[in-house]
mmCIF file of C-alpha atoms in Angstrom:
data_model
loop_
_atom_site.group_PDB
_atom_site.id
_atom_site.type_symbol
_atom_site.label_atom_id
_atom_site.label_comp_id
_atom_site.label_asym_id
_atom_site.label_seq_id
_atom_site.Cartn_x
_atom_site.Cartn_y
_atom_site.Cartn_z
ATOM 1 C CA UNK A 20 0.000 0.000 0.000
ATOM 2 C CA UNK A 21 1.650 3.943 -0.805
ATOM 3 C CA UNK A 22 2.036 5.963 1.966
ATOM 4 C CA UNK A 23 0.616 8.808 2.461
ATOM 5 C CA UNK A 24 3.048 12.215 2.746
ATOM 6 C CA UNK A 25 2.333 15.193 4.093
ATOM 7 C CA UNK A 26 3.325 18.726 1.961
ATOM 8 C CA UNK A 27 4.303 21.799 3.125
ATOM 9 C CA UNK A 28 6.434 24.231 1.110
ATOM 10 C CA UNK A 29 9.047 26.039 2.508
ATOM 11 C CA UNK A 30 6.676 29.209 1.562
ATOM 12 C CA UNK A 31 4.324 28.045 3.718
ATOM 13 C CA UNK A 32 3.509 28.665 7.484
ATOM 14 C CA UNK A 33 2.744 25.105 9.616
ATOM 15 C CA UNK A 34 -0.950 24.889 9.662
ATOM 16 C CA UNK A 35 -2.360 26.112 12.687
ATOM 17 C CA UNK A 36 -4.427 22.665 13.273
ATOM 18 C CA UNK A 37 -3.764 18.856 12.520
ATOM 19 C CA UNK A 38 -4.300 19.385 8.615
ATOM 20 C CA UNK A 39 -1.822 19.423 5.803
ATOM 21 C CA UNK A 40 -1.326 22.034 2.922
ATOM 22 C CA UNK A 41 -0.979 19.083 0.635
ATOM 23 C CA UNK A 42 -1.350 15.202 0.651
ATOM 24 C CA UNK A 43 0.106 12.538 -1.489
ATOM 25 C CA UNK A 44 -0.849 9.258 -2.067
ATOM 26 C CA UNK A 45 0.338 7.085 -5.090
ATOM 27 C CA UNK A 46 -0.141 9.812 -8.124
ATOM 28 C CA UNK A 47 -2.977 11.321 -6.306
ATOM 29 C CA UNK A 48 -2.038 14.741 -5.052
ATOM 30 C CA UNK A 49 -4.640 17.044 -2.723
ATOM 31 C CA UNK A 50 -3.639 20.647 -2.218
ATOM 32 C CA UNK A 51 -5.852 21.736 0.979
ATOM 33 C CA UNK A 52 -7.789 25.556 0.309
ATOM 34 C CA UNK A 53 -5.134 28.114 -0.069
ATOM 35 C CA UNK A 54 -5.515 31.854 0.639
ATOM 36 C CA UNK A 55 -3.934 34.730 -0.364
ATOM 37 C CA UNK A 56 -1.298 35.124 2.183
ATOM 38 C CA UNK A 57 2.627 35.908 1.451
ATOM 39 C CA UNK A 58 5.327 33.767 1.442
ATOM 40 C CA UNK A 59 5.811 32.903 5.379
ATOM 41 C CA UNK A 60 8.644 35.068 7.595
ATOM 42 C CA UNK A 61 9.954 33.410 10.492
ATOM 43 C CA UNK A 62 8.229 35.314 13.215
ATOM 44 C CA UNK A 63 5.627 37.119 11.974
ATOM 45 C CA UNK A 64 1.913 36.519 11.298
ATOM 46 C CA UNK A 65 0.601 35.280 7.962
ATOM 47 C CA UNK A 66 -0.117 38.256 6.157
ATOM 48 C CA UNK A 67 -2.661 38.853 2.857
ATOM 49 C CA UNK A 68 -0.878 39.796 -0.294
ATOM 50 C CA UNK A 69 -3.303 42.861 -0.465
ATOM 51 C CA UNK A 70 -6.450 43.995 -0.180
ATOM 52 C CA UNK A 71 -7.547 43.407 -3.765
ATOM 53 C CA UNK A 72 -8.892 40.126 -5.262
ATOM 54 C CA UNK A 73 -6.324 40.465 -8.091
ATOM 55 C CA UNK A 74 -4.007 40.478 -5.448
ATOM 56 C CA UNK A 75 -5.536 38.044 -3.364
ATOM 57 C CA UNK A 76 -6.026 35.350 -6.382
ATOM 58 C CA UNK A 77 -2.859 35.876 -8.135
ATOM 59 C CA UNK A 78 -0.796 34.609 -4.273
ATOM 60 C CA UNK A 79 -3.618 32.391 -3.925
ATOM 61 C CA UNK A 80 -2.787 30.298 -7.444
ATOM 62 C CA UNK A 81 0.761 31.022 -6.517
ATOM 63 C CA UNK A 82 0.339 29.098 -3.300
ATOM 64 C CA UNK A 83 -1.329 26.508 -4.588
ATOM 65 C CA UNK A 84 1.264 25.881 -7.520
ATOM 66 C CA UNK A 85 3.794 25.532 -4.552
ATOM 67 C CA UNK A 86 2.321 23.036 -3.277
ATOM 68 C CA UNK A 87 1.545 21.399 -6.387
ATOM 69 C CA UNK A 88 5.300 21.668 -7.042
ATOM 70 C CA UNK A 89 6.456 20.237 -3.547
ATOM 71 C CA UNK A 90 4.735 17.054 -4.641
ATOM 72 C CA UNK A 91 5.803 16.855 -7.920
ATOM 73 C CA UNK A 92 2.926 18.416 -10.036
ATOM 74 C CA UNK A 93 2.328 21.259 -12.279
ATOM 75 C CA UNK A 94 -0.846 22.879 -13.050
ATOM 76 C CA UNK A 95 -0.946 20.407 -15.953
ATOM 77 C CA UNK A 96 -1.600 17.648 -13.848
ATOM 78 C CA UNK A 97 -4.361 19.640 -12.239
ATOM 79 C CA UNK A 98 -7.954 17.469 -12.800
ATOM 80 C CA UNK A 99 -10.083 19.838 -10.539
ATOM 81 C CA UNK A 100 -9.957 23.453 -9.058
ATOM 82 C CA UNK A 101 -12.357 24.277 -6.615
ATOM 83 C CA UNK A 102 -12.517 28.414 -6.006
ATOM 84 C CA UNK A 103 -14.392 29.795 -3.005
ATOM 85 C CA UNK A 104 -15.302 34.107 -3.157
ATOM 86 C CA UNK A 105 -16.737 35.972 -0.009
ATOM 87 C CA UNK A 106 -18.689 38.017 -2.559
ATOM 88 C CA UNK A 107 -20.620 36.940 -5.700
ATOM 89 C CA UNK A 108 -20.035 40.274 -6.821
ATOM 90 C CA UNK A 109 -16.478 38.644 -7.385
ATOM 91 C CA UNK A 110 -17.475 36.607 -9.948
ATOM 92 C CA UNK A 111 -16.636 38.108 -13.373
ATOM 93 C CA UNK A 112 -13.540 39.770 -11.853
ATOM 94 C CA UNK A 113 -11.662 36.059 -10.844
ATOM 95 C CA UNK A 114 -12.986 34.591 -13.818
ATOM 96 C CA UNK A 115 -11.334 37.468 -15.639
ATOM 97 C CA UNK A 116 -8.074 36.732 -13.310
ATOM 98 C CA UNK A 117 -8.006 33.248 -13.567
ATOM 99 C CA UNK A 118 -8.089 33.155 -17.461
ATOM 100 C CA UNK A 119 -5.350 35.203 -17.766
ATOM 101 C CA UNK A 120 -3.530 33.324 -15.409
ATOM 102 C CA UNK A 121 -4.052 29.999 -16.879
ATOM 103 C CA UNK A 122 -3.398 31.485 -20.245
ATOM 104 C CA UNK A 123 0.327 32.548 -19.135
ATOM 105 C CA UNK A 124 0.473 29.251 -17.494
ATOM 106 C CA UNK A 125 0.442 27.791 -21.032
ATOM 107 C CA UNK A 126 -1.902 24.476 -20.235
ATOM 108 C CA UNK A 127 -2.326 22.097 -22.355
ATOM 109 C CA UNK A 128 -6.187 21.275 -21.145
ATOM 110 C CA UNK A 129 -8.020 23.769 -18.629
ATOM 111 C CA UNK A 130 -8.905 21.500 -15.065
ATOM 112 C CA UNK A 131 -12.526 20.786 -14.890
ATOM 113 C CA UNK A 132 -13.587 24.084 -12.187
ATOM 114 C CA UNK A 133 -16.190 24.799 -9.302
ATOM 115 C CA UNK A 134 -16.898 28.423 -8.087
ATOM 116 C CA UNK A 135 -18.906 28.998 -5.056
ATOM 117 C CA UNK A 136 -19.432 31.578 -2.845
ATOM 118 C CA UNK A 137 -18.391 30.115 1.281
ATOM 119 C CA UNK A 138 -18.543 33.546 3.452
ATOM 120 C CA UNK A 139 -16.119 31.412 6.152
ATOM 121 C CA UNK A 140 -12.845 32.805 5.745
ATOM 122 C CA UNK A 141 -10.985 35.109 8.172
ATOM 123 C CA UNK A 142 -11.792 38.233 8.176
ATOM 124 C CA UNK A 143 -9.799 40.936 4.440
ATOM 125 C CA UNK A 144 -9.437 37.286 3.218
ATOM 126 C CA UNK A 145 -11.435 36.899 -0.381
ATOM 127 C CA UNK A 146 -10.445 33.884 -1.978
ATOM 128 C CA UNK A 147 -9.780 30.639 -1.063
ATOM 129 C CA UNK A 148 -8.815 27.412 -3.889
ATOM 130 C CA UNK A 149 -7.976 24.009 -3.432
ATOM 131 C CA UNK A 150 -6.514 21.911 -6.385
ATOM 132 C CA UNK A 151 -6.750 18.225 -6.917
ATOM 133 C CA UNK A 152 -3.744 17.132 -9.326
ATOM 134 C CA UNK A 153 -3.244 12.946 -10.453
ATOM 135 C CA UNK A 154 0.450 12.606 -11.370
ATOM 136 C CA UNK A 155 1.212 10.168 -14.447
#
């Protein structure tokens, strides 16, 4: 049976509570919801790459394509990307974003997608996405 390994980029802070930022099994990789929060400093806080969505979704696919990476995927591997707003008014905006993104990102098939709106998340944070990649 493959183990199961835990992922956590050096970018990352240690979750605050018995969860991982990513999990590995065989060539199934789960990246747990990732916000919008700067690369970690020793020390400090976790802190929100801005106020903006734009700023907010562009670290947020940033910090899931770390983790992605720290298990060995890209965002080709990606099957599905599940994106969580505070605000429906968000909608057009992050689907604006996230194009462009994925457009630089030069895939070769778009991940089947789920938006939703989950009002949940700490308080300035807008976005939250979690990524399910299957490695070949």
């Amino acid at each position: 049976m493959t183990e199961k390994t835990a992922l956590t980029p050096a970018t990352h802070t240690t979750p605050p509570a018995k969860f991982s930022h990513g999990v590995k099994k065989g060539n199934f990789l789960q990246v747990a919801g990732q916000v919008g929060f700067l690369p970690a400093v020793a020390g400090q806080a976790p802190t929100p790459a801005g106020p903006t969505l734009r700023e907010q979704t562009l670290q947020t696919l940033a910090n899931v394509r770390a983790v992605l990476e720290e298990g060995g995927a890209s965002w080709d591997d990606a099957m599905m990307i599940r994106v969580y707003l505070t605000d429906v008014d968000h909608f057009a905006e992050m689907n604006e974003i996230y194009n462009a993104y994925f457009e630089e990102q030069g895939l070769k098939e778009a991940p089947a997608a789920r938006t939703t709106v989950y009002v949940g998340l700490p308080k300035g944070l807008l976005i939250e996405i979690d990524a399910l990649a299957v490695l070949s």
